[in-house]
């Protein structure tokens, strides 16, 4: 049972590319700054902390996006889900470029190696924000795809959303919502 959905190359191919992109983003954040001579003390720390957490968050979004896309004849996701995923990937690249690291007693980042040492303060400020937003957008991809998947399942099974809400209200144990 599949439904029809308008698609573009972007919304058709991203679900297939999303998991490899998650791996690339994770590797970039863990050790990518080493390519710019800025890989220091945080490389092993990120290898056991932020890296796996990001891989799980982006990976869950990728898997859910792919499952959701599989419910449609065109094998495509929605433009919104695809866009949110791409934003999380781009933010991961920005975070990996900006995140400061400690190397040889100095604070460095890939950005400060490219643009000069005066950039390290801006790297720290914007890098942390980019890291937080990366995780937020990665998780948003997952929840958007999960919600879209539920809507598609309801459509495929013929469940009316209003009847579903009434059924849920009837089985809810708290009275204050009525």
Short mmCIF file of C-alpha atoms in Angstrom, two decimals:
data_model
loop_
_atom_site.label_atom_id
_atom_site.label_comp_id
_atom_site.label_asym_id
_atom_site.label_seq_id
_atom_site.Cartn_x
_atom_site.Cartn_y
_atom_site.Cartn_z
CA UNK A 1 0.00 0.00 0.00
CA UNK A 2 1.62 3.20 -1.18
CA UNK A 3 0.37 6.73 -1.60
CA UNK A 4 1.18 9.20 -4.33
CA UNK A 5 3.36 12.22 -3.53
CA UNK A 6 4.84 14.93 -5.70
CA UNK A 7 8.60 14.65 -5.78
CA UNK A 8 11.79 16.18 -7.06
CA UNK A 9 15.28 14.77 -7.36
CA UNK A 10 16.09 16.43 -4.02
CA UNK A 11 13.23 14.74 -2.14
CA UNK A 12 13.74 11.39 -3.90
CA UNK A 13 17.50 10.99 -3.46
CA UNK A 14 18.07 12.55 -0.05
CA UNK A 15 16.50 9.64 1.87
CA UNK A 16 19.04 7.33 0.16
CA UNK A 17 21.98 9.68 0.82
CA UNK A 18 21.02 10.73 4.35
CA UNK A 19 22.79 7.99 6.30
CA UNK A 20 26.11 8.34 4.43
CA UNK A 21 25.81 12.11 5.02
CA UNK A 22 25.33 11.40 8.75
CA UNK A 23 28.56 9.39 8.80
CA UNK A 24 30.44 12.12 6.89
CA UNK A 25 29.17 14.84 9.25
CA UNK A 26 30.14 12.79 12.30
CA UNK A 27 33.63 12.07 11.01
CA UNK A 28 34.04 15.74 10.12
CA UNK A 29 33.09 16.89 13.61
CA UNK A 30 35.21 14.28 15.37
CA UNK A 31 38.41 14.72 13.37
CA UNK A 32 37.81 16.93 10.34
CA UNK A 33 39.61 19.91 11.82
CA UNK A 34 42.77 17.78 11.77
CA UNK A 35 42.83 18.38 8.02
CA UNK A 36 43.48 22.04 8.84
CA UNK A 37 46.10 21.31 11.51
CA UNK A 38 43.67 21.93 14.35
CA UNK A 39 43.09 18.41 15.66
CA UNK A 40 43.97 18.41 19.34
CA UNK A 41 42.70 17.23 22.70
CA UNK A 42 39.03 17.22 21.68
CA UNK A 43 39.40 14.62 18.93
CA UNK A 44 39.26 11.63 21.34
CA UNK A 45 36.67 13.41 23.51
CA UNK A 46 34.39 13.99 20.51
CA UNK A 47 35.02 10.41 19.35
CA UNK A 48 33.26 9.11 22.49
CA UNK A 49 30.77 11.92 23.15
CA UNK A 50 29.43 14.34 20.56
CA UNK A 51 30.31 12.15 17.57
CA UNK A 52 28.23 9.11 18.56
CA UNK A 53 25.42 11.35 19.79
CA UNK A 54 25.31 13.18 16.45
CA UNK A 55 25.53 9.92 14.50
CA UNK A 56 22.55 8.56 16.42
CA UNK A 57 20.54 11.78 15.99
CA UNK A 58 21.29 12.19 12.27
CA UNK A 59 21.06 8.43 11.75
CA UNK A 60 17.62 8.23 13.38
CA UNK A 61 16.47 11.09 11.17
CA UNK A 62 17.90 9.35 8.11
CA UNK A 63 16.29 6.01 8.92
CA UNK A 64 12.91 7.55 9.72
CA UNK A 65 13.05 9.71 6.57
CA UNK A 66 13.80 6.63 4.48
CA UNK A 67 10.99 4.62 6.11
CA UNK A 68 8.59 7.48 5.60
CA UNK A 69 9.61 7.88 1.94
CA UNK A 70 9.13 4.14 1.35
CA UNK A 71 5.40 4.57 2.01
CA UNK A 72 5.04 6.54 -1.21
CA UNK A 73 5.13 5.41 -4.82
CA UNK A 74 7.75 8.04 -5.67
CA UNK A 75 9.94 6.96 -2.71
CA UNK A 76 10.32 10.61 -1.76
CA UNK A 77 10.12 12.51 1.48
CA UNK A 78 8.53 15.91 1.99
CA UNK A 79 10.46 19.01 1.04
CA UNK A 80 10.31 20.22 4.65
CA UNK A 81 11.86 17.05 6.06
CA UNK A 82 14.57 17.07 3.40
CA UNK A 83 15.33 20.74 4.00
CA UNK A 84 15.57 20.33 7.78
CA UNK A 85 17.95 17.38 7.30
CA UNK A 86 20.17 19.32 4.90
CA UNK A 87 20.24 22.25 7.34
CA UNK A 88 21.38 19.88 10.11
CA UNK A 89 24.11 18.53 7.82
CA UNK A 90 25.32 22.01 6.88
CA UNK A 91 25.28 23.08 10.53
CA UNK A 92 27.38 20.01 11.37
CA UNK A 93 29.93 21.10 8.77
CA UNK A 94 29.96 24.62 10.20
CA UNK A 95 30.33 23.27 13.74
CA UNK A 96 33.28 21.07 12.74
CA UNK A 97 34.94 24.07 11.11
CA UNK A 98 34.37 26.40 14.07
CA UNK A 99 34.73 24.18 17.14
CA UNK A 100 37.80 25.21 19.12
CA UNK A 101 40.36 22.63 20.21
CA UNK A 102 43.43 22.71 22.44
CA UNK A 103 46.69 21.90 20.71
CA UNK A 104 50.18 22.45 22.08
CA UNK A 105 48.89 24.75 24.84
CA UNK A 106 47.01 26.97 22.36
CA UNK A 107 43.36 27.18 21.46
CA UNK A 108 42.85 26.61 17.73
CA UNK A 109 40.06 25.82 15.32
CA UNK A 110 39.98 24.97 11.65
CA UNK A 111 38.57 28.46 11.05
CA UNK A 112 41.40 30.12 12.99
CA UNK A 113 43.92 28.12 11.01
CA UNK A 114 42.36 29.42 7.78
CA UNK A 115 41.47 33.00 8.79
CA UNK A 116 44.06 33.73 11.48
CA UNK A 117 44.38 33.37 15.24
CA UNK A 118 42.15 36.36 15.94
CA UNK A 119 39.23 34.28 14.69
CA UNK A 120 39.44 31.72 17.52
CA UNK A 121 37.17 33.76 19.84
CA UNK A 122 34.46 33.99 17.21
CA UNK A 123 34.93 30.28 16.52
CA UNK A 124 34.17 29.43 20.13
CA UNK A 125 31.09 31.63 20.29
CA UNK A 126 29.52 30.57 17.04
CA UNK A 127 30.81 27.00 17.19
CA UNK A 128 28.86 26.12 20.32
CA UNK A 129 25.69 27.60 18.85
CA UNK A 130 26.19 25.65 15.63
CA UNK A 131 26.69 22.43 17.62
CA UNK A 132 23.48 22.90 19.58
CA UNK A 133 21.52 23.79 16.44
CA UNK A 134 22.97 20.76 14.65
CA UNK A 135 21.49 18.41 17.25
CA UNK A 136 18.19 20.32 17.32
CA UNK A 137 17.75 20.12 13.55
CA UNK A 138 18.84 16.45 13.46
CA UNK A 139 16.22 15.55 16.04
CA UNK A 140 13.65 17.75 14.29
CA UNK A 141 14.21 15.67 11.14
CA UNK A 142 13.41 12.52 13.09
CA UNK A 143 10.24 13.92 14.65
CA UNK A 144 8.99 15.48 11.42
CA UNK A 145 9.50 12.20 9.56
CA UNK A 146 7.85 10.25 12.40
CA UNK A 147 4.82 12.54 12.33
CA UNK A 148 4.57 12.35 8.54
CA UNK A 149 4.85 8.58 8.71
CA UNK A 150 1.97 8.40 11.19
CA UNK A 151 -0.17 10.63 8.97
CA UNK A 152 0.56 8.43 5.96
CA UNK A 153 -0.29 5.25 7.92
CA UNK A 154 -3.60 6.82 8.97
CA UNK A 155 -4.34 7.65 5.33
CA UNK A 156 -3.43 4.16 4.15
CA UNK A 157 -5.57 2.48 6.81
CA UNK A 158 -8.50 4.86 6.28
CA UNK A 159 -8.50 6.26 9.82
CA UNK A 160 -10.19 9.63 10.06
CA UNK A 161 -8.07 12.03 12.18
CA UNK A 162 -11.15 13.33 14.03
CA UNK A 163 -12.29 9.79 14.90
CA UNK A 164 -8.75 9.00 16.04
CA UNK A 165 -8.74 12.04 18.33
CA UNK A 166 -12.12 11.08 19.79
CA UNK A 167 -10.89 7.54 20.42
CA UNK A 168 -7.76 8.87 22.14
CA UNK A 169 -9.81 11.29 24.28
CA UNK A 170 -12.13 8.47 25.33
CA UNK A 171 -9.21 6.32 26.50
CA UNK A 172 -7.34 9.20 28.21
CA UNK A 173 -7.39 8.94 32.00
CA UNK A 174 -7.23 12.63 32.94
CA UNK A 175 -10.39 14.75 32.94
CA UNK A 176 -8.80 18.19 32.88
CA UNK A 177 -8.29 18.04 29.08
CA UNK A 178 -12.00 17.92 28.34
#
